[in-house]
XYZ file of C-alpha atoms in Angstrom:
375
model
C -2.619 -20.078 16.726
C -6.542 -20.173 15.894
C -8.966 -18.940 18.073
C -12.119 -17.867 19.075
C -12.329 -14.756 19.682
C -9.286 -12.061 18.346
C -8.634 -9.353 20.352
C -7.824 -6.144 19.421
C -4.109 -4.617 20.136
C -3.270 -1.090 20.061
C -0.928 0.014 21.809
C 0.619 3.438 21.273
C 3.079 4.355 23.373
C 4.046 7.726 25.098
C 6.715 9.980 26.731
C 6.310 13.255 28.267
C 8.797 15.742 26.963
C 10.650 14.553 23.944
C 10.597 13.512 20.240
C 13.202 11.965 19.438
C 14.265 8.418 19.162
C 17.730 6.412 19.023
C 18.722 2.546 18.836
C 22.280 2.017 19.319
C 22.301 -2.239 19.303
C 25.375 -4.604 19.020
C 24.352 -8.216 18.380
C 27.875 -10.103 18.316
C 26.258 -12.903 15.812
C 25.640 -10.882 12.697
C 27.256 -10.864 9.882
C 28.709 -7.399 8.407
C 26.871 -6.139 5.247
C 23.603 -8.135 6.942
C 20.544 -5.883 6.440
C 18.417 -4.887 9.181
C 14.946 -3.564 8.919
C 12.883 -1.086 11.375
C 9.219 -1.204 11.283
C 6.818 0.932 13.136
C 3.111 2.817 12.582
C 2.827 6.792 12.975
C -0.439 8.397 12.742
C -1.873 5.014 10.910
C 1.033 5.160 8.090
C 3.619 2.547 8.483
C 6.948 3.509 8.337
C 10.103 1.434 7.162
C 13.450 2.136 7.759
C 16.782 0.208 7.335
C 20.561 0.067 7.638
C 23.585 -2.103 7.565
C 25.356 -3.945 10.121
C 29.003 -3.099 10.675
C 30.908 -4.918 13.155
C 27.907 -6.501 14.786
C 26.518 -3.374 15.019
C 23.647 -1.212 13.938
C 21.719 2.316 15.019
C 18.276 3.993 13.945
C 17.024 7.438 14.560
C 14.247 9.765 14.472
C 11.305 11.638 15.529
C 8.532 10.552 17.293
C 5.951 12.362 19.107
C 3.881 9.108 20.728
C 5.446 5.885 21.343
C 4.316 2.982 18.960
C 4.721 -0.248 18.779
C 7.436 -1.716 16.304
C 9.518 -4.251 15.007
C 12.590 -5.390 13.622
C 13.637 -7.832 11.190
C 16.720 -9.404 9.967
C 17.644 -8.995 5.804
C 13.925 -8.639 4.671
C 10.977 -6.443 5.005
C 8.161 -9.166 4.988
C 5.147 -6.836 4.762
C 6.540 -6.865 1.089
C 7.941 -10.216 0.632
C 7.845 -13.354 2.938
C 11.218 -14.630 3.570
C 12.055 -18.053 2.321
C 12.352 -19.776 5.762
C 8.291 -19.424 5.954
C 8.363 -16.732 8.157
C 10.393 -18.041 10.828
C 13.086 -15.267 10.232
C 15.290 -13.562 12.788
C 12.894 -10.987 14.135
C 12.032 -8.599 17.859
C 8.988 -7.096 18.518
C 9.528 -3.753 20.933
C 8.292 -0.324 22.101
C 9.943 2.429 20.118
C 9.548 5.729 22.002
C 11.285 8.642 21.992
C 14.411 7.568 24.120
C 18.137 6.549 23.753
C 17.779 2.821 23.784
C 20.699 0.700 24.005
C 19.999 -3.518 22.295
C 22.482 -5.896 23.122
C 22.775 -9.788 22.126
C 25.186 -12.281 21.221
C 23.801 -14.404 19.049
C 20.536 -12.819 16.849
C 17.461 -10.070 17.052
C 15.223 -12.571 18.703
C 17.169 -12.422 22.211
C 18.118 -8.868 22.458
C 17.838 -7.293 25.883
C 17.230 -3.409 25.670
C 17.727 -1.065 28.393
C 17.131 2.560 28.695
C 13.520 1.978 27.707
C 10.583 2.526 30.671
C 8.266 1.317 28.516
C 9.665 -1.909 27.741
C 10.597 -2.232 31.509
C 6.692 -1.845 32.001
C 6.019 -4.301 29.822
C 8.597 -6.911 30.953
C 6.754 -6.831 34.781
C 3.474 -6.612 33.296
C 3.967 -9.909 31.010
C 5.761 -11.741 33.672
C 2.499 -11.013 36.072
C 0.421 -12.612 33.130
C 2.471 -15.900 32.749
C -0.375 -17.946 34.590
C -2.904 -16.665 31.927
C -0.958 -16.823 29.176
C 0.145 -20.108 29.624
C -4.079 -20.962 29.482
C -4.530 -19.455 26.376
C -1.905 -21.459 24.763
C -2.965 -24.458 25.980
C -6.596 -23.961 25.258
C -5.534 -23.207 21.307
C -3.697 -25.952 21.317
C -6.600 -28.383 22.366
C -8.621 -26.238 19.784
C -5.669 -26.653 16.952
C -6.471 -30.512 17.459
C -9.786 -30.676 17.486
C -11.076 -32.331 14.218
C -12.579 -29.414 12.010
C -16.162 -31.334 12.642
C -16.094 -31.117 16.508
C -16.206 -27.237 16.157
C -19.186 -27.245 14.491
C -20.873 -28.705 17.407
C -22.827 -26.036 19.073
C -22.043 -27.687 22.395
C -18.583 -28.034 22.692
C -18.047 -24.663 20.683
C -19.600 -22.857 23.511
C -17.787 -24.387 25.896
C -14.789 -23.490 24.605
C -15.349 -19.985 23.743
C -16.688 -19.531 27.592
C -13.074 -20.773 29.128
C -11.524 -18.221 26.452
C -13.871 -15.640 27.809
C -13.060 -16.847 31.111
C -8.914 -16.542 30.654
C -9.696 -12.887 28.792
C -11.466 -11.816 32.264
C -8.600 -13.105 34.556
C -6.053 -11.408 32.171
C -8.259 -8.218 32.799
C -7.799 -8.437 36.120
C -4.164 -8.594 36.011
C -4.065 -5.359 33.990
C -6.078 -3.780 36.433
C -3.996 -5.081 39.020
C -1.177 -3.870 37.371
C -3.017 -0.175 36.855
C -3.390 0.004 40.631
C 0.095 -1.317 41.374
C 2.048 1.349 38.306
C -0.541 4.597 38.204
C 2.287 6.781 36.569
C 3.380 4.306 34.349
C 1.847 4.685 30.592
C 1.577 0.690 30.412
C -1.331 1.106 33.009
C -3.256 3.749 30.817
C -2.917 0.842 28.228
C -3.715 -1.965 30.313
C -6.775 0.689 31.084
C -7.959 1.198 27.231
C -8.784 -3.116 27.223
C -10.241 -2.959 30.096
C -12.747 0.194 30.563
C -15.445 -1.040 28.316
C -15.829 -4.771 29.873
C -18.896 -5.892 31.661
C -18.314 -5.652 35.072
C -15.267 -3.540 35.153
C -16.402 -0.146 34.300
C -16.621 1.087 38.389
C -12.980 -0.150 38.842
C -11.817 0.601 35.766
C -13.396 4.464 36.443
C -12.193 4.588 39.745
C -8.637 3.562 38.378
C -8.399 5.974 35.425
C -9.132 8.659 38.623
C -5.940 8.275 40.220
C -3.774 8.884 37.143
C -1.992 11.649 36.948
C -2.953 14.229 34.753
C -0.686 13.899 31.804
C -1.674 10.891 31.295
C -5.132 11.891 31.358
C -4.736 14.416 28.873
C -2.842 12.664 26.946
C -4.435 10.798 23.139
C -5.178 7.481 25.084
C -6.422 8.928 28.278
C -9.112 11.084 26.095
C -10.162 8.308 24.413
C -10.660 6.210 27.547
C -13.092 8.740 27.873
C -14.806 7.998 25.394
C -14.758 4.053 25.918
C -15.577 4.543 29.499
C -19.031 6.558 28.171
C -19.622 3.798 25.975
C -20.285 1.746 29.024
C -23.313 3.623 29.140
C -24.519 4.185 25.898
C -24.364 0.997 24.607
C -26.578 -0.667 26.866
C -29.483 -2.746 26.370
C -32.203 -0.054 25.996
C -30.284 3.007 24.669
C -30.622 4.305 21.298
C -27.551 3.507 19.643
C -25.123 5.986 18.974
C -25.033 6.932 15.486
C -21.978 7.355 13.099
C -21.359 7.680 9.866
C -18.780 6.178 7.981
C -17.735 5.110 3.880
C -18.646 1.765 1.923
C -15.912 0.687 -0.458
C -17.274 2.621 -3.153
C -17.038 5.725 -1.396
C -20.784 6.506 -0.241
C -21.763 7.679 3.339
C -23.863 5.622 5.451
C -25.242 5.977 9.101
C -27.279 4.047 11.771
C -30.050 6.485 11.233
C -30.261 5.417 7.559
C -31.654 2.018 8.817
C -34.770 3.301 11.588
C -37.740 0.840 10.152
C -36.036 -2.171 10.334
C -34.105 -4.031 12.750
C -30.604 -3.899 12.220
C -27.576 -6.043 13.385
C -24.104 -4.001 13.726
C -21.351 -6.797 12.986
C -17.814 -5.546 13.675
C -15.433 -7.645 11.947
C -12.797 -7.864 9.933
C -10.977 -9.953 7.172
C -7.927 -10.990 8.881
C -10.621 -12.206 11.729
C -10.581 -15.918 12.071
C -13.842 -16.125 14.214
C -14.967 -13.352 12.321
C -14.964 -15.544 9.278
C -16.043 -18.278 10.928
C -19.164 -16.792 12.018
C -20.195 -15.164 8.598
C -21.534 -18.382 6.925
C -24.319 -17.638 9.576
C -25.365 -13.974 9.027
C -25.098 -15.041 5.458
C -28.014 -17.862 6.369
C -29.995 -15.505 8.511
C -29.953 -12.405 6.056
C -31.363 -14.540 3.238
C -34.144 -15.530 5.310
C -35.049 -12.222 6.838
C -33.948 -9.755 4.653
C -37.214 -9.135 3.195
C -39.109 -8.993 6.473
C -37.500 -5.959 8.043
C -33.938 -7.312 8.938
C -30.662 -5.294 7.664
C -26.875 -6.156 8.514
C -24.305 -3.243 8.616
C -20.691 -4.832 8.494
C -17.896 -2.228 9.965
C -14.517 -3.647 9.322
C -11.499 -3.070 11.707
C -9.375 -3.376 8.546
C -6.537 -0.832 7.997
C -5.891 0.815 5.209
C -3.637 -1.036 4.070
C -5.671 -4.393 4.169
C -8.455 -2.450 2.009
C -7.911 -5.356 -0.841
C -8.502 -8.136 1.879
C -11.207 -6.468 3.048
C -12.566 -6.525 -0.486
C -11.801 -10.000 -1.403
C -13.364 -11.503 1.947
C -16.995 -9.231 1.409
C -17.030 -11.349 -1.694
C -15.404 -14.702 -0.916
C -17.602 -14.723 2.128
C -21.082 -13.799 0.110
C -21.754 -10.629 2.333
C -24.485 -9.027 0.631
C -25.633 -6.371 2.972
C -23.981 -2.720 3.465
C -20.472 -2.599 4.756
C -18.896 0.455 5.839
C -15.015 1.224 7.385
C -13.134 4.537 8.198
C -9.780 2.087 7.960
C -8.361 2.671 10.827
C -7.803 -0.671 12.399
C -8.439 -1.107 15.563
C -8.898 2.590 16.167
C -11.939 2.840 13.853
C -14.178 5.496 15.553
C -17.647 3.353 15.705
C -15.249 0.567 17.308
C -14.355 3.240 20.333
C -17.441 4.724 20.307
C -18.880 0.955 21.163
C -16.112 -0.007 23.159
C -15.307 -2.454 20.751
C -11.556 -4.414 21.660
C -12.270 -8.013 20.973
C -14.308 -9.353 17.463
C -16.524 -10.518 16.300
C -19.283 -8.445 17.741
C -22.330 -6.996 17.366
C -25.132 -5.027 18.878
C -29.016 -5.702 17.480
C -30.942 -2.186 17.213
C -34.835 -2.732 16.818
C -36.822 -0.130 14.384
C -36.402 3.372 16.477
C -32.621 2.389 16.949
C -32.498 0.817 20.604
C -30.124 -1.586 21.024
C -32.431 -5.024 22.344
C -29.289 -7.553 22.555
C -25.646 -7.744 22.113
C -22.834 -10.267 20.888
C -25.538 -12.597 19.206
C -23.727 -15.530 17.640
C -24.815 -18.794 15.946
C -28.059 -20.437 16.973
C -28.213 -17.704 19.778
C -28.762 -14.724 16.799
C -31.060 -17.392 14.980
C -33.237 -17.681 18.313
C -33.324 -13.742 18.341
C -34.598 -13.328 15.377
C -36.930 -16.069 14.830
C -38.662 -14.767 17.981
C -39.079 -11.333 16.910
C -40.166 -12.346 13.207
């Protein structure tokens, strides 16, 4: 599915109280001897696991201090090798968190209906209250899947279709808050909260939402960085010096905002598994050659993991980015992204010579405009 914008996912999980995990699942329709693999990220390191199937049955266990996100697949691990049914392989993605969860199916992974998991209840009512927008979004990359390849390079109809995707993202924002005010013990609502506290023209509700959580969730890793992406609300706005970090290039140096005061600089948050992302960079590409040498600088941070740090690498130079590029690879937790309030790319924030940010989210001809006005 291609489209416009990606947004970011992360979504750690949590339970007060306990550490560890087990998966007790019976899926009739395996075979014995089948293979079954358990996927899931801790502290940004993913962790595999596997075990056999015996009489339709399988079981995982372990320790886990936050809930995470994970998967499982059937006979192969395809973060190392893609199965030879071109990825369409038997497969479930899930909540793990530390809880005795029972699976049951009769046929295959795919269709297994877990129980003894609040999380997963959470998200069950939450997706079901999205169906409406979801079913946009599909349909609206679908109509851009069949769009000849030349009818997206029209200025026109490109910007009409990224405004109805930023149109469905803002109803499905208001669903999650919904949802937040409907669940404000649940830890699906504190997630719901971490898309939605640095969009324009949420921040009041989405403030006045966080509020009424209770306090462990407050305290807890996602509630403090809420925090911190509820303050960037303020300190990235038009006007504001922007807030300086510092993070590495890929050969290892340092490099900070504050290394760039005497020129105007563009902050372009990307990535290399970013469709629009890449989409977009034939254009800075255009725009740095001609202003490069009249005060203009690019810093690229990439949402890349760690474990992407070779695709990150081969799209810098596939793409021809030439200017400074700097990641903590961290994903979608990289600390300039929070600190920006950064959960959908591409974007970007233009900082004029002292550091003030003068614009945000400048994209083809609209980031030519800028800067052929200011130069």
């Amino acid at each position: 599915m291609k489209a416009l914008i990606t947004l970011l996912v992360f979504l750690p999980l949590f339970t007060i109280g306990q550490e560890n995990f087990h998966i007790n699942a019976e899926v009739d329709g395996l075979k014995d001897n089948a293979k079954v693999f358990l996927i899931y990220t801790v502290d940004e390191q993913q962790i595999t696991d596997s075990t056999i199937v015996k009489n339709g049955r399988f079981s995982f266990e372990g320790s886990l201090k936050y809930p995470t996100q994970a998967q499982l697949f059937l006979h192969h691990n395809p973060y190392i090798n893609r199965d030879k049914n071109n990825g369409k392989s038997d497969a479930l993605s899930f909540y793990l968190e530390p809880a005795s969860m029972e699976m049951n199916a009769t046929d295959s992974l795919k269709h297994i209906a877990i129980s003894g998991s609040p999380i997963n209840d959470h998200y069950l009512i939450l997706y079901n209250m999205q169906e409406k927008t979801n079913q946009k979004y599909v349909e609206l990359s679908e109509e851009i899947k069949a769009l000849p390849p030349e009818k997206l390079k029209d200025t026109m109809i490109y910007n009409a279709l990224l405004q109805r995707e930023l149109d469905i993202v803002n109803e499905t924002y208001e669903v999650q808050l919904d949802f937040a005010n409907k669940y404000p013990d649940s830890y699906m609502s504190l997630i719901c909260l971490s898309y939605i506290a640095p969009q324009p023209g949420f921040y009041e509700r989405a403030k006045s939402t966080y509020e009424k959580f209770p306090e462990k969730l407050r305290k807890s890793p996602l509630g403090q960085d809420i925090l911190v992406l509820l303050a960037s609300h303020d300190n990235t706005q038009i006007g504001q010096v922007a807030p300086d970090f510092e993070q590495e290039t890929p050969a290892g140096d340092t490099m900070k905002i504050s290394d760039f005061r005497g020129k105007y600089l563009l902050l372009d948050f990307w990535a290399s598994w970013c469709g629009p992302c890449r989409t977009e960079n034939p254009n800075l590409v255009k725009v740095y050659r001609q202003y490069k040498d009249r005060g203009f600088e690019i810093l690229g941070i990439s949402l890349d993991h760690s474990r992407q740090r070779e695709a990150w690498l081969k799209a810098i130079e596939a793409d021809g980015l030439i200017w400074s590029q700097v990641s903590d690879l961290r994903g979608s937790k990289n600390k300039a992204a929070v600190l920006y309030g950064i959960n959908a790319i591409p974007a970007n924030f233009l900082l004029d010579p002292e550091g003030k940010i003068i614009a945000k989210n400048l994209r083809g001809q609209a980031l030519r405009d800028a800067l052929k006005d200011i130069f």
